[in-house]
PDB file of C-alpha atoms in Angstrom:
ATOM      1  CA  MET A 430      16.972 -29.367   9.826  1.00 54.00           C
ATOM      2  CA  THR A 431      15.085 -31.615   7.484  1.00 59.00           C
ATOM      3  CA  ASN A 432      12.084 -31.271   5.191  1.00 60.00           C
ATOM      4  CA  THR A 433      12.838 -27.614   4.584  1.00 63.00           C
ATOM      5  CA  SER A 434      10.451 -25.299   2.771  1.00 69.00           C
ATOM      6  CA  VAL A 435      11.044 -21.666   1.888  1.00 73.00           C
ATOM      7  CA  ASN A 436       7.625 -20.360   2.946  1.00 83.00           C
ATOM      8  CA  PRO A 437       7.311 -19.934   6.755  1.00 84.00           C
ATOM      9  CA  ALA A 438       3.509 -20.205   6.625  1.00 85.00           C
ATOM     10  CA  ARG A 439       3.728 -23.532   4.807  1.00 84.00           C
ATOM     11  CA  SER A 440       6.344 -24.817   7.242  1.00 79.00           C
ATOM     12  CA  THR A 441       4.169 -23.871  10.207  1.00 85.00           C
ATOM     13  CA  GLY A 442       1.052 -25.499   8.794  1.00 85.00           C
ATOM     14  CA  VAL A 443       2.795 -28.775   8.016  1.00 81.00           C
ATOM     15  CA  ALA A 444       4.527 -28.854  11.415  1.00 82.00           C
ATOM     16  CA  LEU A 445       1.314 -28.262  13.341  1.00 85.00           C
ATOM     17  CA  PHE A 446      -0.705 -30.865  11.447  1.00 87.00           C
ATOM     18  CA  CYS A 447       2.124 -33.411  11.520  1.00 84.00           C
ATOM     19  CA  GLY A 448       2.514 -33.119  15.288  1.00 79.00           C
ATOM     20  CA  ASN A 449       6.183 -34.098  15.211  1.00 79.00           C
ATOM     21  CA  VAL A 450       7.926 -32.350  18.125  1.00 85.00           C
ATOM     22  CA  GLU A 451      11.250 -32.164  16.255  1.00 84.00           C
ATOM     23  CA  ILE A 452       9.654 -30.294  13.361  1.00 80.00           C
ATOM     24  CA  ILE A 453       7.753 -27.928  15.666  1.00 82.00           C
ATOM     25  CA  ALA A 454      10.992 -27.149  17.542  1.00 86.00           C
ATOM     26  CA  GLN A 455      12.540 -25.872  14.289  1.00 83.00           C
ATOM     27  CA  LEU A 456       9.754 -23.390  13.484  1.00 85.00           C
ATOM     28  CA  TRP A 457      11.510 -20.412  15.087  1.00 87.00           C
ATOM     29  CA  LEU A 458      14.178 -20.592  12.399  1.00 85.00           C
ATOM     30  CA  PHE A 459      11.676 -20.430   9.525  1.00 83.00           C
ATOM     31  CA  TRP A 460      10.186 -17.210  10.947  1.00 88.00           C
ATOM     32  CA  LEU A 461      13.264 -15.512  12.387  1.00 92.00           C
ATOM     33  CA  ALA A 462      15.831 -16.131   9.623  1.00 89.00           C
ATOM     34  CA  PRO A 463      13.978 -14.194   6.860  1.00 89.00           C
ATOM     35  CA  ILE A 464      13.374 -11.262   9.214  1.00 94.00           C
ATOM     36  CA  ILE A 465      17.029 -11.109  10.267  1.00 97.00           C
ATOM     37  CA  GLY A 466      18.105 -11.458   6.629  1.00 96.00           C
ATOM     38  CA  GLY A 467      15.862  -8.578   5.571  1.00 96.00           C
ATOM     39  CA  VAL A 468      17.086  -6.287   8.340  1.00 98.00           C
ATOM     40  CA  LEU A 469      20.718  -7.189   7.687  1.00 98.00           C
ATOM     41  CA  GLY A 470      20.308  -6.709   3.924  1.00 97.00           C
ATOM     42  CA  GLY A 471      18.716  -3.294   4.451  1.00 95.00           C
ATOM     43  CA  TRP A 472      21.500  -2.247   6.798  1.00 95.00           C
ATOM     44  CA  VAL A 473      24.222  -3.382   4.374  1.00 95.00           C
ATOM     45  CA  TYR A 474      22.583  -1.495   1.498  1.00 94.00           C
ATOM     46  CA  ALA A 475      22.066   1.675   3.535  1.00 91.00           C
ATOM     47  CA  ASN A 476      25.626   1.701   4.849  1.00 92.00           C
ATOM     48  CA  PHE A 477      27.618   0.511   1.834  1.00 92.00           C
ATOM     49  CA  PHE A 478      25.691   1.122  -1.394  1.00 90.00           C
ATOM     50  CA  GLU A 479      23.264   4.002  -0.910  1.00 82.00           C
ATOM     51  CA  THR A 480      24.535   7.394  -2.017  1.00 82.00           C
ATOM     52  CA  ALA A 481      23.708  10.545  -0.110  1.00 77.00           C
ATOM     53  CA  LYS A 482      21.319  12.881  -1.896  1.00 79.00           C
ATOM     54  CA  GLU A 483      21.928  16.610  -1.982  1.00 82.00           C
ATOM     55  CA  THR A 484      19.397  18.562  -0.006  1.00 82.00           C
ATOM     56  CA  GLN A 485      18.256  22.071  -0.740  1.00 83.00           C
ATOM     57  CA  PRO A 486      17.325  24.449   2.054  1.00 84.00           C
ATOM     58  CA  LEU A 487      13.637  25.228   2.322  1.00 82.00           C
ATOM     59  CA  GLU A 488      12.426  28.736   1.691  1.00 83.00           C
ATOM     60  CA  PRO A 489      10.401  30.274   4.521  1.00 80.00           C
ATOM     61  CA  ILE A 490       6.652  30.393   4.037  1.00 78.00           C
ATOM     62  CA  GLU A 491       5.186  33.879   4.222  1.00 77.00           C
ATOM     63  CA  PRO A 492       2.059  34.247   6.357  1.00 75.00           C
ATOM     64  CA  ALA A 493      -1.257  34.695   4.571  1.00 68.00           C
ATOM     65  CA  LEU A 494      -2.419  38.277   4.113  1.00 68.00           C
ATOM     66  CA  LYS A 495      -5.387  39.349   6.230  1.00 66.00           C
ATOM     67  CA  GLN A 496      -8.070  41.420   4.505  1.00 61.00           C
TER      68      GLN A 496
END
């Protein structure tokens, strides 16, 4: 992997206008890696750092009075 940029949209634009097959072949990584990282980071947070909140039971709603 060479000529790396952090923004997938920028990487795609440069690769398409450059026309270099090697650069175009690396595009999947620029799009897939941030998505996998986000999903993995969310999973790690939810399973290791998030604390469970106490829930309170809901009170039943009484039907409206008919007049």
